[in-house]
Short mmCIF file of C-alpha atoms and ligand atoms in Angstrom, two decimals:
data_model
loop_
_atom_site.label_atom_id
_atom_site.label_comp_id
_atom_site.label_asym_id
_atom_site.label_seq_id
_atom_site.Cartn_x
_atom_site.Cartn_y
_atom_site.Cartn_z
CA UNK A 7 94.26 34.14 -18.35
CA UNK A 8 92.66 36.02 -15.51
CA UNK A 9 89.01 35.65 -14.66
CA UNK A 10 86.44 38.36 -15.33
CA UNK A 11 82.88 38.99 -14.14
CA UNK A 12 80.25 39.49 -16.80
CA UNK A 13 77.23 41.78 -16.63
CA UNK A 14 75.15 38.72 -15.71
CA UNK A 15 76.38 39.31 -12.13
CA UNK A 16 73.53 39.69 -9.62
CA UNK A 17 75.75 41.47 -7.05
CA UNK A 18 75.25 38.78 -4.42
CA UNK A 19 78.76 39.29 -3.00
CA UNK A 20 79.51 35.58 -2.55
CA UNK A 21 82.78 35.69 -4.51
CA UNK A 22 84.48 38.64 -2.82
CA UNK A 23 85.53 36.97 0.47
CA UNK A 24 86.71 33.85 -1.39
CA UNK A 25 89.45 35.59 -3.34
CA UNK A 26 92.93 34.91 -1.89
CA UNK A 27 94.30 38.01 -3.61
CA UNK A 28 91.57 40.49 -2.75
CA UNK A 29 91.11 41.00 -6.49
CA UNK A 30 87.32 41.26 -6.38
CA UNK A 31 85.54 44.51 -5.58
CA UNK A 32 81.96 45.66 -5.26
CA UNK A 33 80.49 47.84 -7.99
CA UNK A 34 81.68 51.39 -7.62
CA UNK A 35 84.26 50.56 -4.95
CA UNK A 36 87.79 51.91 -5.33
CA UNK A 37 90.65 49.38 -5.32
CA UNK A 38 94.32 49.31 -4.31
CA UNK A 39 97.20 46.94 -5.00
CA UNK A 40 97.87 46.92 -1.25
CA UNK A 41 94.39 45.61 -0.33
CA UNK A 42 94.82 42.03 0.88
CA UNK A 43 98.37 41.70 -0.45
CA UNK A 44 101.84 42.33 0.91
CA UNK A 45 102.53 45.05 -1.63
CA UNK A 46 103.44 48.38 -0.07
CA UNK A 47 105.35 51.50 -0.96
CA UNK A 48 106.45 52.02 -4.55
CA UNK A 49 106.04 48.98 -6.78
CA UNK A 50 107.76 48.32 -10.10
CA UNK A 51 106.09 46.75 -13.12
CA UNK A 52 107.85 44.90 -15.96
CA UNK A 53 106.75 47.75 -18.25
CA UNK A 54 108.92 50.15 -16.25
CA UNK A 55 105.89 51.78 -14.70
CA UNK A 56 106.16 52.65 -11.02
CA UNK A 57 103.16 53.05 -8.74
CA UNK A 58 102.35 53.52 -5.07
CA UNK A 59 100.73 50.26 -3.88
CA UNK A 60 98.43 52.24 -1.63
CA UNK A 61 97.23 54.60 -4.33
CA UNK A 62 93.46 54.60 -4.68
CA UNK A 63 92.37 53.33 -8.10
CA UNK A 64 88.98 54.09 -9.63
CA UNK A 65 86.33 51.38 -9.80
CA UNK A 66 86.43 49.31 -12.98
CA UNK A 67 82.64 48.80 -12.93
CA UNK A 68 79.87 50.86 -11.41
CA UNK A 69 77.23 48.25 -12.23
CA UNK A 70 78.47 44.85 -11.03
CA UNK A 71 81.26 43.30 -9.01
CA UNK A 72 84.57 43.38 -10.85
CA UNK A 73 87.97 41.67 -10.84
CA UNK A 74 91.29 43.52 -11.03
CA UNK A 75 93.22 41.46 -13.60
CA UNK A 76 96.58 42.53 -12.18
CA UNK A 77 95.62 40.95 -8.85
CA UNK A 78 93.97 37.77 -10.19
CA UNK A 79 96.08 34.63 -10.36
CA UNK A 80 93.18 32.29 -11.25
CA UNK A 81 93.77 31.15 -7.66
CA UNK A 82 97.00 29.43 -8.79
CA UNK A 83 99.18 28.75 -5.78
CA UNK A 84 96.16 28.71 -3.45
CA UNK A 85 93.43 26.49 -4.86
CA UNK A 86 92.84 23.94 -7.62
CA UNK A 87 90.22 26.07 -9.33
CA UNK A 88 89.11 29.71 -9.41
CA UNK A 89 87.16 30.16 -6.18
CA UNK A 90 84.99 32.98 -7.51
CA UNK A 91 83.76 30.77 -10.35
CA UNK A 92 83.21 27.90 -7.91
CA UNK A 93 80.86 29.87 -5.66
CA UNK A 94 79.11 32.12 -8.19
CA UNK A 95 75.42 31.16 -8.33
CA UNK A 96 74.95 32.44 -11.88
CA UNK A 97 78.26 31.28 -13.41
CA UNK A 98 79.31 34.75 -14.48
CA UNK A 99 82.99 34.44 -13.44
CA UNK A 100 84.54 33.41 -16.74
CA UNK A 101 87.87 33.36 -18.56
CA UNK A 102 89.10 36.81 -19.54
CA UNK A 103 90.24 36.22 -23.10
CA UNK A 104 92.08 39.54 -23.10
CA UNK A 105 94.45 38.51 -20.30
CA UNK A 106 96.42 35.36 -21.14
CA UNK A 107 99.05 34.11 -18.71
CA UNK A 108 100.97 30.86 -18.31
CA UNK A 109 101.03 28.82 -15.11
CA UNK A 110 104.56 30.12 -14.47
CA UNK A 111 103.46 33.71 -14.94
CA UNK A 112 100.52 33.20 -12.58
CA UNK A 113 102.80 31.70 -9.94
CA UNK A 114 105.18 34.62 -10.35
CA UNK A 115 102.27 37.05 -9.97
CA UNK A 116 101.17 35.25 -6.81
CA UNK A 117 104.70 35.51 -5.39
CA UNK A 118 104.83 39.20 -6.33
CA UNK A 119 101.50 39.97 -4.66
CA UNK A 120 102.45 38.14 -1.49
CA UNK A 121 106.18 38.85 -1.30
CA UNK A 122 107.49 38.36 2.23
S1 SF4 B 214 90.14 33.43 -9.91
FE1 SF4 B 214 90.82 33.42 -7.78
S2 SF4 B 214 92.35 35.06 -7.70
FE2 SF4 B 214 91.12 35.43 -9.54
S3 SF4 B 214 89.48 36.79 -8.89
FE3 SF4 B 214 88.69 34.69 -8.74
S4 SF4 B 214 89.03 34.13 -6.61
FE4 SF4 B 214 90.36 35.91 -7.04
S1 SF4 B 215 79.32 35.45 -6.89
FE1 SF4 B 215 78.79 35.88 -9.05
S2 SF4 B 215 76.81 36.93 -8.94
FE2 SF4 B 215 77.70 37.01 -6.88
S3 SF4 B 215 78.80 39.00 -6.84
FE3 SF4 B 215 80.29 37.42 -7.45
S4 SF4 B 215 80.26 37.47 -9.69
FE4 SF4 B 215 78.41 38.51 -9.00
#
């Protein structure tokens, strides 16, 4: 599964620089697939959807920091544990029960985000 940030977040910002995939954004901030990844140009999804990696996407939360599930790999391929959860002072980076992925799928996502 990916990790999500609950509304217990105190907006301290400690997690954002720790994410190897640039999957964490400040409340109200727009996000892009291309931020902090090697994705560029038109990208293809398994669903058949096609999207511009640089397209500005609306903020997922206007209240607290948020995680883009499609960019979160649970830190697989980079670290032994989710770095956001490791540094969060209020333990509000938790499993996202709506996004379940296997280790193989997470590794594939990491490779996709950081394709050479
Ligand atoms: S678990 Fe890792 S990849 Fe996912 S948001 Fe947290 S720091 Fe980023
Ligand atoms: S470290 Fe925790 S409290 Fe601080 S911004 Fe990230 S999720 Fe929110």
